[in-house]
Tab-separated table of C-alpha atoms in Angstrom:
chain	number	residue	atom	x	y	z
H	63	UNK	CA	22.076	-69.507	-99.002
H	64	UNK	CA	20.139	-68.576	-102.257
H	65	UNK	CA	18.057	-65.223	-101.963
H	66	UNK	CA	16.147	-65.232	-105.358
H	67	UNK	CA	15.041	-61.811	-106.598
H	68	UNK	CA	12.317	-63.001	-109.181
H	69	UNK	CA	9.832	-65.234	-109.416
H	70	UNK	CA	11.699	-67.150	-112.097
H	71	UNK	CA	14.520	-67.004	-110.601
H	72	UNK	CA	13.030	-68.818	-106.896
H	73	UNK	CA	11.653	-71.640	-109.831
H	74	UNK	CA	14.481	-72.456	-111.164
H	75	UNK	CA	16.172	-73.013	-107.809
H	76	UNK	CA	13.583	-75.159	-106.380
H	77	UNK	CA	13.855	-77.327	-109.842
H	78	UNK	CA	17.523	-77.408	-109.749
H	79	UNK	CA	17.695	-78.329	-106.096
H	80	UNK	CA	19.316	-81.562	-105.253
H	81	UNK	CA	18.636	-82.005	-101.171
H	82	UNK	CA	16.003	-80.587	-98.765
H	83	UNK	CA	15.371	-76.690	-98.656
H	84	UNK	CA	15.000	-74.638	-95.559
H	85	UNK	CA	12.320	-71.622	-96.925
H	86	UNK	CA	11.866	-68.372	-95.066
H	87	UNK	CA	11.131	-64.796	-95.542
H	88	UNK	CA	12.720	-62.574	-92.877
H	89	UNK	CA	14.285	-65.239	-91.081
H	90	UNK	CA	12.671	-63.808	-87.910
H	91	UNK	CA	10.914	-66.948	-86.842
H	92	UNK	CA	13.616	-68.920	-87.245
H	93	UNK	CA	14.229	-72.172	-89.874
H	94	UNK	CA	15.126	-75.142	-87.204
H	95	UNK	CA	15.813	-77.515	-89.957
H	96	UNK	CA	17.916	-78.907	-92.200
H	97	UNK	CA	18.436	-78.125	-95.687
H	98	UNK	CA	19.577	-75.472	-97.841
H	99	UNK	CA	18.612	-71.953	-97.192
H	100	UNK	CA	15.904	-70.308	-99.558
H	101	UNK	CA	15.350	-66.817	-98.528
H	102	UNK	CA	12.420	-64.595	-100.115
H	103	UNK	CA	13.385	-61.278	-98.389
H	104	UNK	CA	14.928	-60.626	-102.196
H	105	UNK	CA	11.551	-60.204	-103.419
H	106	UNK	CA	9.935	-56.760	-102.314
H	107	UNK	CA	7.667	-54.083	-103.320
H	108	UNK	CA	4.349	-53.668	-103.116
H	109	UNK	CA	3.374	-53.712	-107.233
H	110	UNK	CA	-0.312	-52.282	-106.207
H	111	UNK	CA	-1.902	-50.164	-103.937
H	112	UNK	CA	-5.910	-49.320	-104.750
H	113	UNK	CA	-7.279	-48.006	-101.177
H	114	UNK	CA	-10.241	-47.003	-102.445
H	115	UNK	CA	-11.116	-50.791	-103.133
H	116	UNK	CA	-9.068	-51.613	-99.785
H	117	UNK	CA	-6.409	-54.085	-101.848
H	118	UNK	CA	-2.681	-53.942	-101.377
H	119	UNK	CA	-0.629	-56.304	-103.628
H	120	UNK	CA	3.042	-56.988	-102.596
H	121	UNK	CA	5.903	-59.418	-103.769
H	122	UNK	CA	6.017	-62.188	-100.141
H	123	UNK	CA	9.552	-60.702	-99.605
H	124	UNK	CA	7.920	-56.674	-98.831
H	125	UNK	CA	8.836	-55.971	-95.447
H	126	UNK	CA	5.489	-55.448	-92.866
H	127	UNK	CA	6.962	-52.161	-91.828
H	128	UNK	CA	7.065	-51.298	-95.492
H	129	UNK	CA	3.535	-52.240	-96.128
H	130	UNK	CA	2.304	-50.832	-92.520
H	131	UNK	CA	3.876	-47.189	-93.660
H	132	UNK	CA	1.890	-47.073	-97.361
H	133	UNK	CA	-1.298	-48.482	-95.791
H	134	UNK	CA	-0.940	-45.823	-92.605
H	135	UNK	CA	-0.375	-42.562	-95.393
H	136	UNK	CA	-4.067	-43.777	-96.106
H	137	UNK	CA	-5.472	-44.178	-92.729
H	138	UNK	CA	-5.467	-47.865	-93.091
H	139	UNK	CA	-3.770	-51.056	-91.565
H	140	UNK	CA	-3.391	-54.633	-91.618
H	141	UNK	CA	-6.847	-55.582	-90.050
H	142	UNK	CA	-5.188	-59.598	-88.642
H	143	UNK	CA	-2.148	-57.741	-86.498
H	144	UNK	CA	0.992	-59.570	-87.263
H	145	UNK	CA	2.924	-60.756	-84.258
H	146	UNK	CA	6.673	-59.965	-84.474
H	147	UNK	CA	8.571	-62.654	-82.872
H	148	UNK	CA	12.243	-61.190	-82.815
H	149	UNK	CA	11.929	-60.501	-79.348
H	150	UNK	CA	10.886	-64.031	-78.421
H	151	UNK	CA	12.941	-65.858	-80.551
H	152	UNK	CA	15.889	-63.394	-79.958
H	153	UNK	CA	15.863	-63.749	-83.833
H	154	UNK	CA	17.037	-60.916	-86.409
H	155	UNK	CA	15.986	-59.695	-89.760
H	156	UNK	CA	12.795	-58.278	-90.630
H	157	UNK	CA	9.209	-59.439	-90.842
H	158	UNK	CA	7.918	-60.221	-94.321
H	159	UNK	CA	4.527	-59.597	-95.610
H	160	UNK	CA	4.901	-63.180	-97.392
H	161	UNK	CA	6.224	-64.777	-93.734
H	162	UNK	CA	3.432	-63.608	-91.869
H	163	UNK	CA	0.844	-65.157	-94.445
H	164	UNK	CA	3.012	-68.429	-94.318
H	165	UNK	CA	2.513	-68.493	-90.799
H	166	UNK	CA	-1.261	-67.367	-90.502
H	167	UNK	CA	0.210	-64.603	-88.020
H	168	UNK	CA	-2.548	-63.469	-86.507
H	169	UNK	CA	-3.009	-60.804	-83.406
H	170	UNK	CA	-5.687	-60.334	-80.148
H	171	UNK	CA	-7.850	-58.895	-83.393
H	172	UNK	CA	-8.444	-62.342	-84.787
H	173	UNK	CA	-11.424	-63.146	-82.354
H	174	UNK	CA	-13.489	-60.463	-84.142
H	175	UNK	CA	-12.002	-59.763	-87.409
H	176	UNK	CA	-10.755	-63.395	-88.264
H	177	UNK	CA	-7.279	-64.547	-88.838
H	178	UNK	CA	-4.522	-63.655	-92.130
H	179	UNK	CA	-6.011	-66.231	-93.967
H	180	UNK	CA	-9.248	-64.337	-93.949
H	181	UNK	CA	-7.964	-61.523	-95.577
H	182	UNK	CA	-5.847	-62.872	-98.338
H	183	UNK	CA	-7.275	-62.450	-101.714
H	184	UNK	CA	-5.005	-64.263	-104.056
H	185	UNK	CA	-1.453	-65.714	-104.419
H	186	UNK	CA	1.073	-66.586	-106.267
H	187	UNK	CA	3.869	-69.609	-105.318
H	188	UNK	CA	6.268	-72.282	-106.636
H	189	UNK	CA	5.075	-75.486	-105.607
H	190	UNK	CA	8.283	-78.292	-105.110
H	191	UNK	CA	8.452	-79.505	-108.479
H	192	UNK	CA	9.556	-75.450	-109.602
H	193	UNK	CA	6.005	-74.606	-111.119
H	194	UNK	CA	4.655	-71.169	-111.197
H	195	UNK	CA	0.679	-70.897	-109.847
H	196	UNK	CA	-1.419	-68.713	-109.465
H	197	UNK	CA	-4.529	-68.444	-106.860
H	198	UNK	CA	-7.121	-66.042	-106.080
H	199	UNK	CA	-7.223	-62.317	-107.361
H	200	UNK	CA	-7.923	-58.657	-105.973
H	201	UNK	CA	-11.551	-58.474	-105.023
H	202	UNK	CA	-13.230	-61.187	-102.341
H	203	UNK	CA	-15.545	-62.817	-104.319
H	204	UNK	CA	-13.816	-64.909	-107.465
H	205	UNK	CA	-14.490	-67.758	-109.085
H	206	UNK	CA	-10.742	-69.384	-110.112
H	207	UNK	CA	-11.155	-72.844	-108.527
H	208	UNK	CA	-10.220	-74.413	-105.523
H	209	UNK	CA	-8.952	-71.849	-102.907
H	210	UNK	CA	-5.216	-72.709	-102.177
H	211	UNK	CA	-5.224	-68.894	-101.067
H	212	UNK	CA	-6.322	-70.214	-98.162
H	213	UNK	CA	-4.266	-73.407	-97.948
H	214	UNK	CA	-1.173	-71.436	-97.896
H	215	UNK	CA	-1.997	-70.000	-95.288
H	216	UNK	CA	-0.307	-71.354	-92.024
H	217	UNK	CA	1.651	-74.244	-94.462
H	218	UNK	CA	4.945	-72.423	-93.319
H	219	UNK	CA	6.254	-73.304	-96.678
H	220	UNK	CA	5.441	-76.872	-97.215
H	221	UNK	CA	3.394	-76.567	-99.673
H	222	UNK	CA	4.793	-74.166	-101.904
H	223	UNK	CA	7.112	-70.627	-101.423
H	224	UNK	CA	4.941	-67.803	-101.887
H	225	UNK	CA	6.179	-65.238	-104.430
H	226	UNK	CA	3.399	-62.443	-104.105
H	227	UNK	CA	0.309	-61.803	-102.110
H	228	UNK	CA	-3.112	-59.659	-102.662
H	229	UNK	CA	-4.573	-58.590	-99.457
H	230	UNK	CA	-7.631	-56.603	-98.045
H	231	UNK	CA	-6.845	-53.640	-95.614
H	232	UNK	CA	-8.759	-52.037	-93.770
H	233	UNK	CA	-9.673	-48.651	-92.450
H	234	UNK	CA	-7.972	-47.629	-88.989
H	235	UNK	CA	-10.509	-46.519	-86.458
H	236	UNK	CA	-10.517	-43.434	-85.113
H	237	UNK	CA	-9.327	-44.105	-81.450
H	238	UNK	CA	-9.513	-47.054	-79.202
H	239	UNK	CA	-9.468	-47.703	-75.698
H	240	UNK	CA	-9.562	-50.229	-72.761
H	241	UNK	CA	-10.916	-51.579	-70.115
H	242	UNK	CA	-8.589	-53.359	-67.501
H	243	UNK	CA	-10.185	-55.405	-64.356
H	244	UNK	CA	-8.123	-56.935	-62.006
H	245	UNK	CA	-7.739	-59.498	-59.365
H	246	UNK	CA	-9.706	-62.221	-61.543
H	247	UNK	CA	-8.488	-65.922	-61.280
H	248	UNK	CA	-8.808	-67.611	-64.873
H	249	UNK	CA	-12.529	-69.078	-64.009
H	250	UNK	CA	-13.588	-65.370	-63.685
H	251	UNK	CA	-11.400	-64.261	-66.575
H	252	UNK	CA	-13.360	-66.491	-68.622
H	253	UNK	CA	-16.378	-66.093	-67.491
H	254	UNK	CA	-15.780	-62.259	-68.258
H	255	UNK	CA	-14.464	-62.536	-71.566
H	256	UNK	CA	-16.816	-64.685	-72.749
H	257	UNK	CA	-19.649	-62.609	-71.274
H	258	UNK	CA	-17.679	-59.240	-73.155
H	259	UNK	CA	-17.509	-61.453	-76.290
H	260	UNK	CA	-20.658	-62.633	-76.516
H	261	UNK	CA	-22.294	-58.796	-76.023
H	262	UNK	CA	-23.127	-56.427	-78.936
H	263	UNK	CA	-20.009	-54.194	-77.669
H	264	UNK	CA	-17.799	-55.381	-80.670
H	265	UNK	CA	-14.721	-56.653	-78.314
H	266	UNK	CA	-11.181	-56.335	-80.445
H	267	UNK	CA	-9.570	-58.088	-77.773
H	268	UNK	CA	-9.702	-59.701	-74.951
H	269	UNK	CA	-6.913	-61.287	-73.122
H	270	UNK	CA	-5.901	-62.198	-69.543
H	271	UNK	CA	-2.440	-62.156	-67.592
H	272	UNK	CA	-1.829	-63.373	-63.875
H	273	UNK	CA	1.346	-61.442	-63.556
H	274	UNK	CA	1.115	-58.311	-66.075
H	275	UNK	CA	1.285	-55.861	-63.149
H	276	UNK	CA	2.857	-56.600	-60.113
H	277	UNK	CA	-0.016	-56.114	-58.045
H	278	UNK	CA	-2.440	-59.158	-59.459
H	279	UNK	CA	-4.077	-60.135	-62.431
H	280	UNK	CA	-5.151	-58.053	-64.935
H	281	UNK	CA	-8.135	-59.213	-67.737
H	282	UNK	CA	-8.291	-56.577	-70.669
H	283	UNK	CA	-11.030	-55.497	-73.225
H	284	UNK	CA	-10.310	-53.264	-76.397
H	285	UNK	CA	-12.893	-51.843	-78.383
H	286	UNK	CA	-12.439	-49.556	-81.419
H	287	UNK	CA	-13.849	-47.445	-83.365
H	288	UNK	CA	-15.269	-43.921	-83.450
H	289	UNK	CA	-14.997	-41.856	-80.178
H	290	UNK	CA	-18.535	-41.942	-78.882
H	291	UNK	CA	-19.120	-44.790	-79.867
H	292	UNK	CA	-16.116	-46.503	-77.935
H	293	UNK	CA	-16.977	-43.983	-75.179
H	294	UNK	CA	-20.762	-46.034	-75.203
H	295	UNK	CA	-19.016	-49.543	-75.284
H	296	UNK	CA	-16.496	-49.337	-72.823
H	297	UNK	CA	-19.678	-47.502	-70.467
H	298	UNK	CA	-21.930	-50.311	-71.236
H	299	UNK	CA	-18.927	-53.224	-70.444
H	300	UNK	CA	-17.967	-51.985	-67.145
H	301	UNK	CA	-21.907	-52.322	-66.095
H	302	UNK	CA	-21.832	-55.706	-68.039
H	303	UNK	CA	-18.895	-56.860	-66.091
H	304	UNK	CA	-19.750	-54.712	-62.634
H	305	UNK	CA	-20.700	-57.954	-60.709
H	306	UNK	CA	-17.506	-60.193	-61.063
H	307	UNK	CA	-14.798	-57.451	-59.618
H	308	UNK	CA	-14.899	-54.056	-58.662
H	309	UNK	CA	-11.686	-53.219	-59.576
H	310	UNK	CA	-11.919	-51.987	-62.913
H	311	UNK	CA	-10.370	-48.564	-64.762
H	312	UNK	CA	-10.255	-47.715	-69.154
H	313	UNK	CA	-6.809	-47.915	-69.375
H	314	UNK	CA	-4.376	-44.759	-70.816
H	315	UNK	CA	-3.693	-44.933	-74.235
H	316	UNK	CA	-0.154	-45.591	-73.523
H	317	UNK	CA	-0.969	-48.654	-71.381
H	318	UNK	CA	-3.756	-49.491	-73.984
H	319	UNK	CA	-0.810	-49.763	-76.795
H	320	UNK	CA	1.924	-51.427	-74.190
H	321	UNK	CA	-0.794	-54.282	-73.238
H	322	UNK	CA	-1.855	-55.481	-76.560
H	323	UNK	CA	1.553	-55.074	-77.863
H	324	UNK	CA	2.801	-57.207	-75.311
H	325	UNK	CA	-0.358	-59.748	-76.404
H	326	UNK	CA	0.487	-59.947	-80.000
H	327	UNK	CA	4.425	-60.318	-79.497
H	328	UNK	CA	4.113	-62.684	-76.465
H	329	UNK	CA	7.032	-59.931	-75.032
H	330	UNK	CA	5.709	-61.164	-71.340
H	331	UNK	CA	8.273	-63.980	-71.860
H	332	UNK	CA	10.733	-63.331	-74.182
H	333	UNK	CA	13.403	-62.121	-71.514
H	334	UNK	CA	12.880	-65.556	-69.967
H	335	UNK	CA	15.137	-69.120	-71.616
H	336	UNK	CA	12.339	-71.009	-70.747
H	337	UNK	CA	10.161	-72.610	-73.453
H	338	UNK	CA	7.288	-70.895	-74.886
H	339	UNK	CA	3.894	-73.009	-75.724
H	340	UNK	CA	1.150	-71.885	-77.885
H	341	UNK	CA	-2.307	-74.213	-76.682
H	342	UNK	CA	-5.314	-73.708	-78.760
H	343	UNK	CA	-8.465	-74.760	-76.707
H	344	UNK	CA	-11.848	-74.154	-76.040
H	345	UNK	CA	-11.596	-70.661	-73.625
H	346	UNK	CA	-14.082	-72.917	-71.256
H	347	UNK	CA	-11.581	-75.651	-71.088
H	348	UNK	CA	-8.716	-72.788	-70.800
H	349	UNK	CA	-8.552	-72.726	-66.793
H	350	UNK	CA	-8.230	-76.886	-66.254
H	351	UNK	CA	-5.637	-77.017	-69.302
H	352	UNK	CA	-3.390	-74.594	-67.375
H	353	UNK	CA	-3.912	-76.518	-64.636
H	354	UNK	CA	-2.892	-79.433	-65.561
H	355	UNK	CA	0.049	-77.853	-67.218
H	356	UNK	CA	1.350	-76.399	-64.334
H	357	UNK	CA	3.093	-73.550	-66.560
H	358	UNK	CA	5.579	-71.034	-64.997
H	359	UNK	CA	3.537	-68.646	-66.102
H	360	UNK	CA	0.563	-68.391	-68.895
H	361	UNK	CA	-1.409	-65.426	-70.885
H	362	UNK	CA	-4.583	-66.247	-72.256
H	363	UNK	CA	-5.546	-64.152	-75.759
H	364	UNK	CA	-8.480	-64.629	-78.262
H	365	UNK	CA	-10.707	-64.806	-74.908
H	366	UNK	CA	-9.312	-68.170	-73.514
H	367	UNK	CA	-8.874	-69.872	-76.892
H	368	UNK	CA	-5.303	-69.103	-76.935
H	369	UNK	CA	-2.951	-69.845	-74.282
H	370	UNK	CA	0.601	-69.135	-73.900
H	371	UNK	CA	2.583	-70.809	-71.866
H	372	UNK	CA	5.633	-70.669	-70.255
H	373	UNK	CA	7.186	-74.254	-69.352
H	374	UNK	CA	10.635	-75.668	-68.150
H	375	UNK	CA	12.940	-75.926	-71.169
H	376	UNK	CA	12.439	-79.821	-72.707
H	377	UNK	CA	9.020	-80.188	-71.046
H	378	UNK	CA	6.508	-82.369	-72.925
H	379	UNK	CA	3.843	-80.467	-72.442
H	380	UNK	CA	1.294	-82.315	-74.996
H	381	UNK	CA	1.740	-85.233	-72.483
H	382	UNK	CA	0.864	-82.944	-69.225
H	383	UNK	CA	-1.976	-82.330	-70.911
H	384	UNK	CA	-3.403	-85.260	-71.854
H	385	UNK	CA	-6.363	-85.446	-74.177
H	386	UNK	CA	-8.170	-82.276	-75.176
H	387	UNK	CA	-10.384	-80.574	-78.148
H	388	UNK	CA	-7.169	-79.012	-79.298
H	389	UNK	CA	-3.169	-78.741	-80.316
H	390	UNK	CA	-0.405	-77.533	-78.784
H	391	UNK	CA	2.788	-76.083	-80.658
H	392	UNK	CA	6.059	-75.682	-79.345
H	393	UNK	CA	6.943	-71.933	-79.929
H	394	UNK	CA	10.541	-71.384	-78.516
H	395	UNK	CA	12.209	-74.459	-77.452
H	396	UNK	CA	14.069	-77.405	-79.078
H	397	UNK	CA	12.242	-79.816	-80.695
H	398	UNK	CA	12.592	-83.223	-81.484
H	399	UNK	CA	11.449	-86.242	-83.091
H	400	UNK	CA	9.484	-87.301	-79.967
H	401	UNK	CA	8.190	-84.187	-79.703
H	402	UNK	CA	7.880	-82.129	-82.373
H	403	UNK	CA	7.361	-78.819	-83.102
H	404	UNK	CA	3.423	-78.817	-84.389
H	405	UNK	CA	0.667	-81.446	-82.808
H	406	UNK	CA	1.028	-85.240	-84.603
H	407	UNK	CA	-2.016	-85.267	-86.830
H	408	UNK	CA	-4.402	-88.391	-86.046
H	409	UNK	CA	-3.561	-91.398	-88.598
H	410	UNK	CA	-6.606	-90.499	-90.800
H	411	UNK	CA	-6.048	-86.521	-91.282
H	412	UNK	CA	-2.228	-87.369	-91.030
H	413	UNK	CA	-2.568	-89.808	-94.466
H	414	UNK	CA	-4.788	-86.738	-95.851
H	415	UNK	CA	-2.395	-84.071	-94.854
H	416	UNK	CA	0.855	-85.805	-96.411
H	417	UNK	CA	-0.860	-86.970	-100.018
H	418	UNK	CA	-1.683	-83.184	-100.054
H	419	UNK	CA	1.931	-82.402	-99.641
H	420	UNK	CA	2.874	-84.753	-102.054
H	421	UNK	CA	0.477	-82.992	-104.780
H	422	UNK	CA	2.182	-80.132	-104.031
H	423	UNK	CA	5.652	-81.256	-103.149
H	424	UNK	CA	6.792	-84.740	-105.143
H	425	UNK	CA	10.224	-84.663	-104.064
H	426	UNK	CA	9.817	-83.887	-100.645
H	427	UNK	CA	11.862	-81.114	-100.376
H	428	UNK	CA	10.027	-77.851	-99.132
H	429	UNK	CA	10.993	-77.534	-95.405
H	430	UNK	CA	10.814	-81.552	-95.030
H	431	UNK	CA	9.597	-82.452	-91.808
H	432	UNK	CA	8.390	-79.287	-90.348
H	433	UNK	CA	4.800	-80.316	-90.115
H	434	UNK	CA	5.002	-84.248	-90.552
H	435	UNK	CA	6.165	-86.537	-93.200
H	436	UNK	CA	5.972	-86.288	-96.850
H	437	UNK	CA	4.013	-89.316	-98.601
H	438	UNK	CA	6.626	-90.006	-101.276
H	439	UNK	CA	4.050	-91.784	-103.816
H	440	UNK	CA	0.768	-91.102	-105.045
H	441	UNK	CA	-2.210	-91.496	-102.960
């Protein structure tokens, strides 16, 4: 295992590597292939903190934690909610700032304040042949090319091992609260959170769970901000909503933080050894998917657009569900070469998708295989 402490240092290994490299931060998602073991977690500290101009720069190693505690002294957060997946994965270590960029870890919050790619300002990486670059800066608008901030994003390392990261915060809100209805099948869970997103009540989240609660279903809506104003919201959604159910109640804060926790860290199923799918969709096609599934159990988050499911351990699931305007990625679970961890690209993007890697990888040897072959000559 090599655990670099400098940015030099993490070149030189990659240029004096002889075989495939497994790269990870915290080691809290897991690596799940072969190679040698490149750890960042050596690289941490956050080298600048400006929250009057909401930017936080930190070397990829920084824990979360770390960077949650500065930002929270200032009354401000990570805006794109990081999902800790130690609990799922039954994983150690700790969550890295430069992990959770590499992974485009993104919480309930994405479906109104956009994902971590959105709020990554600049980086800096090693690409495969041990070259130093530089992308991006500290403010949102720049001019410095094209924008591999945002292409590093969600490449889990196969593009390049990110050695620091500039990123816009944001302001917490005064208080939050929400609004739980229950007894709603997934057609009426989508028809309410689409209804609820589509209002001018600003919706933070909006997720649905069959068996939250062990009375029925349960279909939640946060909204933040100041008091009165979430006071207004929440007001103005249960009259929005009244017609489909009832059953509704604005939830403590306590069960407020326990839901969406639960949400972001897909905790639902992580006491279960069953294997955990993550099925981007349209949220109208998110009832018939599940359907057709026939999951153990499922959670739908970002209003229907996200579902997690919970499937008999080996299941194919891409093959339940047959063709859709979508991907589904094998969270927990053994994969394999017939089915693999992240959705086979179509033959077009795939050619696309592995000359990029090339570009950025030659050799072939940043986490090789995790998200489909390496083109091993120019394109």
């Amino acid at each position: 295992m090599m655990t670099p402490d400098t940015e030099k240092a993490v070149a030189e290994a990659i240029k004096s590597a002889k075989s495939p490299l497994c790269i990870q931060g915290g080691g809290t998602r897991g690596c799940g292939i072969e190679g040698e073991l490149l750890s960042t977690s050596a690289l941490s500290g956050i080298t600048l903190y400006d929250p009057g101009a909401l930017t936080i720069v930190a070397k990829s190693g920084t824990p979360v934690s770390d960077i949650e505690a500065v930002l929270a002294a200032e009354g401000q957060r990570l805006a794109f909610e990081p999902n800790d997946m130690r609990s799922l994965l039954k994983t150690s270590g700790t969550p890295t700032i430069g992990g959770a960029l590499a992974a485009n870890a993104s919480g309930p919050r994405r479906i109104q304040g956009g994902a971590a790619r959105d709020y990554a300002l600049g980086v800096r990486f090693v690409d495969g042949a041990g070259n130093i670059v530089k992308n991006g800066g500290r403010v949102m608008k720049n001019v410095t090319g094209y924008d591999l901030v945002k292409l590093m994003c969600g490449a889990y390392g196969t593009l390049g091992v990110l050695t620091e990261v500039s990123l816009k915060v944001l302001p917490v809100p005064e208080t939050q609260g929400t609004l739980m209805i229950r007894h709603l099948d997934g057609q009426g869970a989508i028809k309410a959170m689409s209804r609820a997103l589509g209002s001018p009540y600003e919706v933070t989240g909006a997720a649905h769970c069959a068996n939250i609660l062990e009375d029925g279903p349960v279909t939640a809506f946060r909204v933040e901000g100041f008091s009165q104003s979430v006071s207004y919201r929440l007001d103005h959604l249960k009259k929005l909503l009244a017609d489909l159910s009832p059953e509704m109640q604005v939830a403590t804060q306590d069960m407020s933080d326990w839901f969406w926790e639960g949400a972001r860290n897909v905790l639902r199923f992580a006491d279960n050894k069953n294997d955990v799918w993550r099925v981007s969709c349209k949220p109208s096609d998110a009832p018939a998917l599940a359907a057709a599934a026939q999951p153990i159990e499922c959670f739908y988050d970002w209003g229907g657009g996200l579902i997690n499911m919970l499937v008999p351990q080996g299941l194919d699931l891409r093959a339940r569900l047959g063709l859709y305007d979508g991907h589904a990625t094998r969270i927990r679970g053994k994969a394999s070469v017939a089915v693999p961890k992240f959705e086979p690209e179509p033959k077009g993007v795939a050619q696309l998708t592995s000359g990029l890697r090339y570009r950025f990888d030659p050799r072939g040897i940043l986490n090789t295989g995790l998200m489909g072959p390496v083109q091993i000559e120019a394109v």
